[in-house]
PDB file of C-alpha atoms in Angstrom:
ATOM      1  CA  UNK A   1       0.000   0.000   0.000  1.00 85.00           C
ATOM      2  CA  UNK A   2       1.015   3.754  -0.938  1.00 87.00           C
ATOM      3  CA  UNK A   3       0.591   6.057   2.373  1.00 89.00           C
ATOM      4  CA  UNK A   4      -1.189   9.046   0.366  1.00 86.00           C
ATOM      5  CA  UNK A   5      -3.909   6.348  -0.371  1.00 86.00           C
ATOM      6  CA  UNK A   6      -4.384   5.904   3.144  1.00 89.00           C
ATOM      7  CA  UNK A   7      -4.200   9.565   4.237  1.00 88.00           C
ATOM      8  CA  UNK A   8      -7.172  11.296   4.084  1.00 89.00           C
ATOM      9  CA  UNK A   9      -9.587   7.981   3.909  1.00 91.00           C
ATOM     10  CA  UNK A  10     -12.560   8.241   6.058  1.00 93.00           C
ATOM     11  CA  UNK A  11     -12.805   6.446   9.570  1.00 94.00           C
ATOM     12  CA  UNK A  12     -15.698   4.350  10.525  1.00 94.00           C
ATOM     13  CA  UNK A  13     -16.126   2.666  14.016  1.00 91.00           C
ATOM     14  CA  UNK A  14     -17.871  -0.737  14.471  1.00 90.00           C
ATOM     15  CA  UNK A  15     -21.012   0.464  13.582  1.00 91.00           C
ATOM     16  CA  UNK A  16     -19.961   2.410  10.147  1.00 89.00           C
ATOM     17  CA  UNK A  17     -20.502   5.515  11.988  1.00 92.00           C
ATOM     18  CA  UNK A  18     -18.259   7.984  10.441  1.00 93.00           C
ATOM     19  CA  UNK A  19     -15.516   9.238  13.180  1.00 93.00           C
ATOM     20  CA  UNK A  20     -13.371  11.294  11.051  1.00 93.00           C
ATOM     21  CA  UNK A  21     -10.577  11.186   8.577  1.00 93.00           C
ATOM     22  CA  UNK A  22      -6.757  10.081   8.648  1.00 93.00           C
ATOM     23  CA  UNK A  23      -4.639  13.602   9.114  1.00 90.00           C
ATOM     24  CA  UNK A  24      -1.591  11.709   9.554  1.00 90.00           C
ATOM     25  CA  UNK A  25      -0.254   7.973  10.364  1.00 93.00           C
ATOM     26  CA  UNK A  26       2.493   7.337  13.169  1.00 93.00           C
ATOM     27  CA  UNK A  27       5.570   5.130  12.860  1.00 93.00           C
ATOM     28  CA  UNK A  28       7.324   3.917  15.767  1.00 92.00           C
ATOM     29  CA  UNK A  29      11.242   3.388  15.067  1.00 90.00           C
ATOM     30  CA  UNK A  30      11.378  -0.080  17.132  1.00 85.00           C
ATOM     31  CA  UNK A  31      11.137  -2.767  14.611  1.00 75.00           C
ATOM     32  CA  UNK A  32      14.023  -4.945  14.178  1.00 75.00           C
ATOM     33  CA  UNK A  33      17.470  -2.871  13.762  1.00 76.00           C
ATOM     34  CA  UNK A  34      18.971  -3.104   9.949  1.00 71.00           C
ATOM     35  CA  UNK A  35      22.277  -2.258   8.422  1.00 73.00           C
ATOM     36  CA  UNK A  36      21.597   1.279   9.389  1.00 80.00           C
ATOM     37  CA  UNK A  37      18.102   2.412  11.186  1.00 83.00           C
ATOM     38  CA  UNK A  38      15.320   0.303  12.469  1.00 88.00           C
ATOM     39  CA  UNK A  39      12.383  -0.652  10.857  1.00 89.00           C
ATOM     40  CA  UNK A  40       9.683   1.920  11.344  1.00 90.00           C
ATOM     41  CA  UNK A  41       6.424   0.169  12.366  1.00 91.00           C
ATOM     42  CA  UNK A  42       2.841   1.549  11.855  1.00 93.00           C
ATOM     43  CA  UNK A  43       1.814   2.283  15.333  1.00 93.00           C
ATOM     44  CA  UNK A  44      -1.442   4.307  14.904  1.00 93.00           C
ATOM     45  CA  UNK A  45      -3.611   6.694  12.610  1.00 94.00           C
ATOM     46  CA  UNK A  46      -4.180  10.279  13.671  1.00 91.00           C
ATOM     47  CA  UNK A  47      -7.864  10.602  13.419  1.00 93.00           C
ATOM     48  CA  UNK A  48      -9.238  14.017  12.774  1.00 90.00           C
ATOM     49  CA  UNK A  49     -13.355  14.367  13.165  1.00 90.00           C
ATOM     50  CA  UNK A  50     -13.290  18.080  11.189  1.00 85.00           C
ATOM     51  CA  UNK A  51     -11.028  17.802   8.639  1.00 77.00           C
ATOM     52  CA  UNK A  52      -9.527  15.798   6.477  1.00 75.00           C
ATOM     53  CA  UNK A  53      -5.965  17.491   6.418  1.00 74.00           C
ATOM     54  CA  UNK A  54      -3.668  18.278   8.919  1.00 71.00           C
ATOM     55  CA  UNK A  55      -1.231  21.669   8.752  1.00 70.00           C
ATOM     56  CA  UNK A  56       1.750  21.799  10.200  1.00 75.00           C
ATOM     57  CA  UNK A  57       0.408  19.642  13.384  1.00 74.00           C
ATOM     58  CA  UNK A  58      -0.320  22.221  15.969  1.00 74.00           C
ATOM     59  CA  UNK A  59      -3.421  19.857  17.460  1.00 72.00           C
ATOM     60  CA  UNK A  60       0.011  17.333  18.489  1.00 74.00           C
ATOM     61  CA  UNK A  61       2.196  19.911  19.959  1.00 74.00           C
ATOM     62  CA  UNK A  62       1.902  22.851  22.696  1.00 75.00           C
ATOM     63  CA  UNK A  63       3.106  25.313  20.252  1.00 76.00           C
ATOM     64  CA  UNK A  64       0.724  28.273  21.023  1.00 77.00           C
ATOM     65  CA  UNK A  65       2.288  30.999  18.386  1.00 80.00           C
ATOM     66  CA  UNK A  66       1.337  32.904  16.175  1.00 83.00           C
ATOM     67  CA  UNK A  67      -1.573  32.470  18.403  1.00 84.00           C
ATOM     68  CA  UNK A  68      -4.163  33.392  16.005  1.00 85.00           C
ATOM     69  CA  UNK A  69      -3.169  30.595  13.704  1.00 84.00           C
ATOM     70  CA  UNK A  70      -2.677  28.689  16.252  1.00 81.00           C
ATOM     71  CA  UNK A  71      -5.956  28.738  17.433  1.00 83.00           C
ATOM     72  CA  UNK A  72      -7.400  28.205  14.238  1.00 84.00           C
ATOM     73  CA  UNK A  73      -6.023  25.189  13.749  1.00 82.00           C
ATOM     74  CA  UNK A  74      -6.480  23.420  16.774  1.00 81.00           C
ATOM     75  CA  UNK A  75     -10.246  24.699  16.410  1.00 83.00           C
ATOM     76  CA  UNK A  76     -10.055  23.088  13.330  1.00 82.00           C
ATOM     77  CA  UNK A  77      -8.717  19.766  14.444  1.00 82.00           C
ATOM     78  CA  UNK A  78     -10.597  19.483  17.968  1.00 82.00           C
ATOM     79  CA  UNK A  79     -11.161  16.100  18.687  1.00 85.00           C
ATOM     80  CA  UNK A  80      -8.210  14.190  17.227  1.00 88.00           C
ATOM     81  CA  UNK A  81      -7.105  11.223  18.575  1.00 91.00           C
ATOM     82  CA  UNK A  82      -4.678   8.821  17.868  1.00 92.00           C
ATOM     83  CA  UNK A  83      -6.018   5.260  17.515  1.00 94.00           C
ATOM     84  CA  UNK A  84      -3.347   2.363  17.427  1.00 94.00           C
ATOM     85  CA  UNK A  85      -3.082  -0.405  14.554  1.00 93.00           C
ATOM     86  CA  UNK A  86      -4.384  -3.034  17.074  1.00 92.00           C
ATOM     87  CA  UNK A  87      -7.759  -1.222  16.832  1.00 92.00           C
ATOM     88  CA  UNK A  88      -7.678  -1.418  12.933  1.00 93.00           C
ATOM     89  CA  UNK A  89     -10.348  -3.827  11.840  1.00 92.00           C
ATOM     90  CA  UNK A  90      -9.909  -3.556   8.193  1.00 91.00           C
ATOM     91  CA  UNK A  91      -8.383  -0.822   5.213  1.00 90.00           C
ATOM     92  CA  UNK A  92      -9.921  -0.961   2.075  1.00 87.00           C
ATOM     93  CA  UNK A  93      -9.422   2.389  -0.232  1.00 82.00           C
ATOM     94  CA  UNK A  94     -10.790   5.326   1.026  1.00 88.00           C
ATOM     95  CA  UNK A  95     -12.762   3.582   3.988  1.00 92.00           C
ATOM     96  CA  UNK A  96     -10.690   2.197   7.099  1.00 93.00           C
ATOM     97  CA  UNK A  97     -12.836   0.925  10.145  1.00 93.00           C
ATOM     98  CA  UNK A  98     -12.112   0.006  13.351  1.00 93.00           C
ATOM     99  CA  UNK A  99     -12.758  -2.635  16.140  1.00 92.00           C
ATOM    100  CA  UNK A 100     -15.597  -2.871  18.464  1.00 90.00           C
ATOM    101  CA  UNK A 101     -14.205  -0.867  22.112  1.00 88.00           C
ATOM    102  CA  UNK A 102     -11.285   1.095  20.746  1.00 90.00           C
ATOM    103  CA  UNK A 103      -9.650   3.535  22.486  1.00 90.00           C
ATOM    104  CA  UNK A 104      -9.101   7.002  21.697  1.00 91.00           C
ATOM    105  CA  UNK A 105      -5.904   8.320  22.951  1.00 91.00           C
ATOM    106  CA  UNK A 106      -3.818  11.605  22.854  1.00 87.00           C
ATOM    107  CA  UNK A 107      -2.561  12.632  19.968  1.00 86.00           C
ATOM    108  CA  UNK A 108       0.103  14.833  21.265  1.00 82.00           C
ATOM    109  CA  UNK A 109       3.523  13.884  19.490  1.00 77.00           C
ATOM    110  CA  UNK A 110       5.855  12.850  22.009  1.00 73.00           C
ATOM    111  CA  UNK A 111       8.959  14.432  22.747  1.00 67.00           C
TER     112      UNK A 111
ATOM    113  CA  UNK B   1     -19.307   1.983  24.176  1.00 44.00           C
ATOM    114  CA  UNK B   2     -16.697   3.395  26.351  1.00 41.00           C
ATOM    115  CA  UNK B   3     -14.292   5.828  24.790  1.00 50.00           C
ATOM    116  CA  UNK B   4     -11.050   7.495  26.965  1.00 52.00           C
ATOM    117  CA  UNK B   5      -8.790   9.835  25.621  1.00 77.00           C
ATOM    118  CA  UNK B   6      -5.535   8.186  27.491  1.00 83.00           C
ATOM    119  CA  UNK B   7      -1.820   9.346  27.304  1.00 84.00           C
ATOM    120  CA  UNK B   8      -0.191   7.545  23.931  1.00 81.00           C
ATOM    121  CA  UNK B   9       1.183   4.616  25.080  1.00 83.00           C
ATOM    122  CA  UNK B  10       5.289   4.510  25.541  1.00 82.00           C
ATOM    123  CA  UNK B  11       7.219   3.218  22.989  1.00 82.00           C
ATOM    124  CA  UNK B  12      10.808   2.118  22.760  1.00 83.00           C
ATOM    125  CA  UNK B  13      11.545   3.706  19.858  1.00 84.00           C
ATOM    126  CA  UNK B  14      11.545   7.348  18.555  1.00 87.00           C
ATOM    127  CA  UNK B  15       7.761   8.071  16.730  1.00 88.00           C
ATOM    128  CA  UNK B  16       7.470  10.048  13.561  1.00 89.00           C
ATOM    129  CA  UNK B  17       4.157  11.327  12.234  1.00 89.00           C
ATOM    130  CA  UNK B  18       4.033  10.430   8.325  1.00 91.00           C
ATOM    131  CA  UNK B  19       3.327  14.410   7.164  1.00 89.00           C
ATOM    132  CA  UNK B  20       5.155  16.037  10.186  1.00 87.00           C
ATOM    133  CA  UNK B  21       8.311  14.463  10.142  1.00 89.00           C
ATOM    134  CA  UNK B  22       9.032  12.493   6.264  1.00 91.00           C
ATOM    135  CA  UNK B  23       6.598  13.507   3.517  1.00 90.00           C
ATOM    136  CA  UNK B  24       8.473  16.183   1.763  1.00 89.00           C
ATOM    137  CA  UNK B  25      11.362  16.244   3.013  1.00 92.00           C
ATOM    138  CA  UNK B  26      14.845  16.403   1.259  1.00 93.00           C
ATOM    139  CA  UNK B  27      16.876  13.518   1.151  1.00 93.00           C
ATOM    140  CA  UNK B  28      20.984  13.832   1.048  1.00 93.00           C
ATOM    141  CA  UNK B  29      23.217  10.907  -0.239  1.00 90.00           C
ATOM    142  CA  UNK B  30      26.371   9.697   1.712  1.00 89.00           C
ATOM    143  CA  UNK B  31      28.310  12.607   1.054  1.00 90.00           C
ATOM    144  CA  UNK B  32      25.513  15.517   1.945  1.00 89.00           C
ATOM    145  CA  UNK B  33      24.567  16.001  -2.078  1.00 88.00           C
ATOM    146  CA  UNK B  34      20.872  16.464  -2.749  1.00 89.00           C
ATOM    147  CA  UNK B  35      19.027  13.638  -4.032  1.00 89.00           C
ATOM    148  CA  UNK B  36      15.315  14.554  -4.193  1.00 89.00           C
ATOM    149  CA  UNK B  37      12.453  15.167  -1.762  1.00 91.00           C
ATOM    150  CA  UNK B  38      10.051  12.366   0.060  1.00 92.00           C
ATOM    151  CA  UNK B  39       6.926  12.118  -2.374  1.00 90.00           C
ATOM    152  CA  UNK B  40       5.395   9.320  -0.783  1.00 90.00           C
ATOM    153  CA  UNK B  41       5.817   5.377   1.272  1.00 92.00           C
ATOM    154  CA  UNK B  42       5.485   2.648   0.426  1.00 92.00           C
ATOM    155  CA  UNK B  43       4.055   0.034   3.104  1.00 91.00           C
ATOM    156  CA  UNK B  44       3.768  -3.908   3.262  1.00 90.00           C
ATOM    157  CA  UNK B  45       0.065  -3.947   4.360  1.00 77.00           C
ATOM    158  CA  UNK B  46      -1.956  -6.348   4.748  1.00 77.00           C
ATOM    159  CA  UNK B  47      -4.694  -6.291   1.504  1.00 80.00           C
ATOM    160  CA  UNK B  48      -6.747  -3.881   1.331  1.00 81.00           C
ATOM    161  CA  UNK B  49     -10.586  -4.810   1.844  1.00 81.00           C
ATOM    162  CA  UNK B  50      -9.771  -8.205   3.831  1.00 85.00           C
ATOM    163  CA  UNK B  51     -10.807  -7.795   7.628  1.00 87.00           C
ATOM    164  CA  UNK B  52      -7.509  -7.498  10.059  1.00 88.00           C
ATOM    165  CA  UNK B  53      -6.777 -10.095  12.369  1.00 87.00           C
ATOM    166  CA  UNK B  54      -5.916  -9.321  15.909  1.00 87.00           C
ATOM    167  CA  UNK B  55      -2.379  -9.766  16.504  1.00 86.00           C
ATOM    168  CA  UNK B  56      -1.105  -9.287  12.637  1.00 88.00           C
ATOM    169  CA  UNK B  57       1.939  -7.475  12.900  1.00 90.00           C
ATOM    170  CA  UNK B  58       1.846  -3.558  11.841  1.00 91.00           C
ATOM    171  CA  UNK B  59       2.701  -3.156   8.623  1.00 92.00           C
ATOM    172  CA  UNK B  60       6.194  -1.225   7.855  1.00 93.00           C
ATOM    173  CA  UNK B  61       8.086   1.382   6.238  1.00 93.00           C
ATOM    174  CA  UNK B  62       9.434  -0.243   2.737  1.00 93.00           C
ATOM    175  CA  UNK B  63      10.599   2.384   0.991  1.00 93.00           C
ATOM    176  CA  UNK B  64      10.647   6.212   0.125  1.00 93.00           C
ATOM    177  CA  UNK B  65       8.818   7.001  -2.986  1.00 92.00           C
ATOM    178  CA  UNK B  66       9.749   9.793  -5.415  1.00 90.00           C
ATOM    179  CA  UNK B  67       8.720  11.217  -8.709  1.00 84.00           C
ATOM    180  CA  UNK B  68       6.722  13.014 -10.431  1.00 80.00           C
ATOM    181  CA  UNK B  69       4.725  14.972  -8.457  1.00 77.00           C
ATOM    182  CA  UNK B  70       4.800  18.345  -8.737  1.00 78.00           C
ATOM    183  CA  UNK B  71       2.050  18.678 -11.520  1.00 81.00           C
ATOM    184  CA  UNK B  72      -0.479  16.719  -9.629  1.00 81.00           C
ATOM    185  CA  UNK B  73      -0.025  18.635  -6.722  1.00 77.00           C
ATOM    186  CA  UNK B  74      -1.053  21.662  -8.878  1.00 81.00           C
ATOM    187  CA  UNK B  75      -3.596  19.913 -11.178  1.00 82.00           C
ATOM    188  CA  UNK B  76      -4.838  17.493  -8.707  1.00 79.00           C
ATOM    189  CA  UNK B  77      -4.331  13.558  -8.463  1.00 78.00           C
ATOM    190  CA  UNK B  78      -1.583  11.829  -7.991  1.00 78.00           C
ATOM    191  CA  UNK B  79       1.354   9.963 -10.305  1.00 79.00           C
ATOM    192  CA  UNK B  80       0.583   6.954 -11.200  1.00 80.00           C
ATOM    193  CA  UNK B  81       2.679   3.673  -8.862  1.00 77.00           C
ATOM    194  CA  UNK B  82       4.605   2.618 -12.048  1.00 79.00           C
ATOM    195  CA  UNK B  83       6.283   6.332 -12.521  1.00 81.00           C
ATOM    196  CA  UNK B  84       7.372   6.309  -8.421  1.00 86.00           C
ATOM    197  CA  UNK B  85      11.014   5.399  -7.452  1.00 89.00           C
ATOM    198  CA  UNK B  86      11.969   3.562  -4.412  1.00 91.00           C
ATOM    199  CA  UNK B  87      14.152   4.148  -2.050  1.00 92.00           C
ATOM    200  CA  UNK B  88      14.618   1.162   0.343  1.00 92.00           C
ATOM    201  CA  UNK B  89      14.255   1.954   3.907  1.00 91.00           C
ATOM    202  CA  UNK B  90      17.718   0.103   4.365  1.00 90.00           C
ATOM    203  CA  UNK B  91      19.595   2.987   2.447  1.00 90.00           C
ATOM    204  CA  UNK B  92      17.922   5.392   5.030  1.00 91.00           C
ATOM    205  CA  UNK B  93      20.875   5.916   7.741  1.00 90.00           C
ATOM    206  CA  UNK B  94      19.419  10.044   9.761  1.00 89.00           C
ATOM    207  CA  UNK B  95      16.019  11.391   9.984  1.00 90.00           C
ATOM    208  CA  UNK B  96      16.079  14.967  11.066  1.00 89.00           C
ATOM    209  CA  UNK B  97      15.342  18.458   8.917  1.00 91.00           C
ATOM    210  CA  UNK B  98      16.683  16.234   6.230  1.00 93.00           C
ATOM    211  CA  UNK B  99      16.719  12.696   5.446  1.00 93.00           C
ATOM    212  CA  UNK B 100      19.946  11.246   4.769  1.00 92.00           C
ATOM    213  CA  UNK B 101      21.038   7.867   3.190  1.00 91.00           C
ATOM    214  CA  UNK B 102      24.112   5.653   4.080  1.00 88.00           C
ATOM    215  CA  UNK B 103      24.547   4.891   0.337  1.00 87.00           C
ATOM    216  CA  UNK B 104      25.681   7.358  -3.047  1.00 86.00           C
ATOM    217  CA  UNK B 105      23.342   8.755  -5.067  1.00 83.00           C
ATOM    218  CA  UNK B 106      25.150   7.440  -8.267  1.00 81.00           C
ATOM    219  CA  UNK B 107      23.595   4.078  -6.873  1.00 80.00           C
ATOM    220  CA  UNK B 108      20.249   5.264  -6.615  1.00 81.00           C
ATOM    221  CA  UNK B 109      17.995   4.864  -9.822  1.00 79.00           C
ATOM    222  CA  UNK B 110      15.939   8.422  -8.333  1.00 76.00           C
ATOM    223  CA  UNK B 111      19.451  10.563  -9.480  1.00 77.00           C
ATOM    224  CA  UNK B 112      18.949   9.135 -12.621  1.00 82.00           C
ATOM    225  CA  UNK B 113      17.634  12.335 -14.418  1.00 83.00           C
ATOM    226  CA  UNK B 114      20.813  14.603 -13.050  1.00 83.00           C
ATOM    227  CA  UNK B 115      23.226  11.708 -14.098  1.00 85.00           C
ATOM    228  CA  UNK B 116      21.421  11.581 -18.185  1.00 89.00           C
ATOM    229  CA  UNK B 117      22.104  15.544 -17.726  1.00 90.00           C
ATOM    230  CA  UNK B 118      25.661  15.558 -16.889  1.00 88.00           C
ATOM    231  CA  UNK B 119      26.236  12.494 -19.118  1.00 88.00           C
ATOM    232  CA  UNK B 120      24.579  13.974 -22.258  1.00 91.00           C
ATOM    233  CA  UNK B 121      24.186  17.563 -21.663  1.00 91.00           C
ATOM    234  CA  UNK B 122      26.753  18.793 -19.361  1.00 90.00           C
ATOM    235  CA  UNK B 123      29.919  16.332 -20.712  1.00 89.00           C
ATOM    236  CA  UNK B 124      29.193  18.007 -24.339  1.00 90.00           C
ATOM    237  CA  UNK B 125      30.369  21.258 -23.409  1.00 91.00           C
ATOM    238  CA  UNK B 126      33.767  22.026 -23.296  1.00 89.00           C
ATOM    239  CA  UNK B 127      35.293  21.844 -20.249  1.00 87.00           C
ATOM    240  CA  UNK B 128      32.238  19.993 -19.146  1.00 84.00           C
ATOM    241  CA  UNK B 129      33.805  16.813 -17.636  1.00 84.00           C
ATOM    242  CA  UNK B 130      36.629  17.976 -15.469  1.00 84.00           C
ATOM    243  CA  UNK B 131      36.493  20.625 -12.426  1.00 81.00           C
ATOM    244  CA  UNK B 132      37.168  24.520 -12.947  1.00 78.00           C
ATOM    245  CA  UNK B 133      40.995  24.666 -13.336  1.00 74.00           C
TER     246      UNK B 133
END
């Protein structure tokens, strides 16, 4: 699969309620080392309930300035969460849904 | 249904968000010379449409994608798979501002367009295939 296929796709929970769209997928730099970095594994999707897009990523971070853009766009993206790939229930194109019970965490990229 | 919003989970490894920290970035051979910018990824998931096990492993980084896609970012859509180039994830040594590779980009089939150009355009000229004296 090609990630800009999956960005953007619409989110459905167990029900096919719609629960947003994919702003951004996280990789985790833990998989098994190789000749020069480790493998970066899929942890979760960055689920966005607004929009569809995300700029810049100021709903992950505490960056507050320029504050009126910066309250724009978390406006914009209130309500992300990040939901992790053992929640994924199935991908198809466009359309990804996930399990029955999954848990919305924090999106906020750690530092 | 019960939904939290919980603190991420830790992980043991550094995380990178997809459009935050690779998509279009630049990527620098070896020796620090440009090679081209992060178009896309390229990911060994499972297939698409077929309902997702619990416990399958998450799929992975492959490779870096590249090519062209500068007029479908102005005109809309997107280059078509067979006109990407990879970049294996196994030539990928630094992420940071820029993404740099532990191999040259003579190697690499994405520095193929400035290689035709010096071979062809820039080796005609005189003077062309040696440095300023």
């Amino acid at each position: 699969m090609i990630l800009s296929n999956l960005l953007g796709s619409e989110v459905r929970d167990a029900e096919g309620r719609k629960v947003g769209h994919i702003a951004d997928v996280r990789f985790v730099l833990d998989g098994p080392p190789g000749q020069l970095l480790a493998a970066a594994r899929l942890h979760g999707l960055i689920v966005s309930p607004h929009s569809a897009a995300s700029f810049l990523g100021y709903e992950r971070y505490n960056v507050t300035q320029p504050w009126p853009l910066a309250q724009l766009l978390r406006w914009r993206h209130r309500g992300s969460f990040l939901v992790l790939w053992e929640d994924v229930a199935r991908m198809d194109s466009g359309i990804v849904d996930l399990r029955q019970n999954y848990t919305e965490y924090d999106p906020m990229v750690p530092l | 249904m019960t939904r939290q919003r919980l603190p991420a989970p830790d992980t043991n490894g550094r995380s990178l968000d997809a459009q935050l920290h690779l998509l279009d970035r630049q990527i620098v051979d070896a020796d620090g010379v440009p090679v081209t910018t992060v178009d896309d990824l390229e990911l060994d998931s499972p297939v698409p449409g077929t309902p997702i096990e619990q416990g399958t492993p998450a799929p992975r980084i492959q490779a870096l994608l590249t090519g062209p896609a500068l007029v479908t970012r102005i005109f809309g859509g997107k280059p078509p798979a067979s006109r990407l180039i990879r970049i294996p994830w196994s030539d990928v040594a630094g992420l940071g501002t820029i993404i740099s590779l532990g191999v040259r980009a003579n190697s690499l089939d994405a520095s193929w367009v400035e290689r035709w150009i010096r071979d062809h355009l820039i080796g005609k000229i005189p003077g062309g295939r040696h440095d300023p004296q």
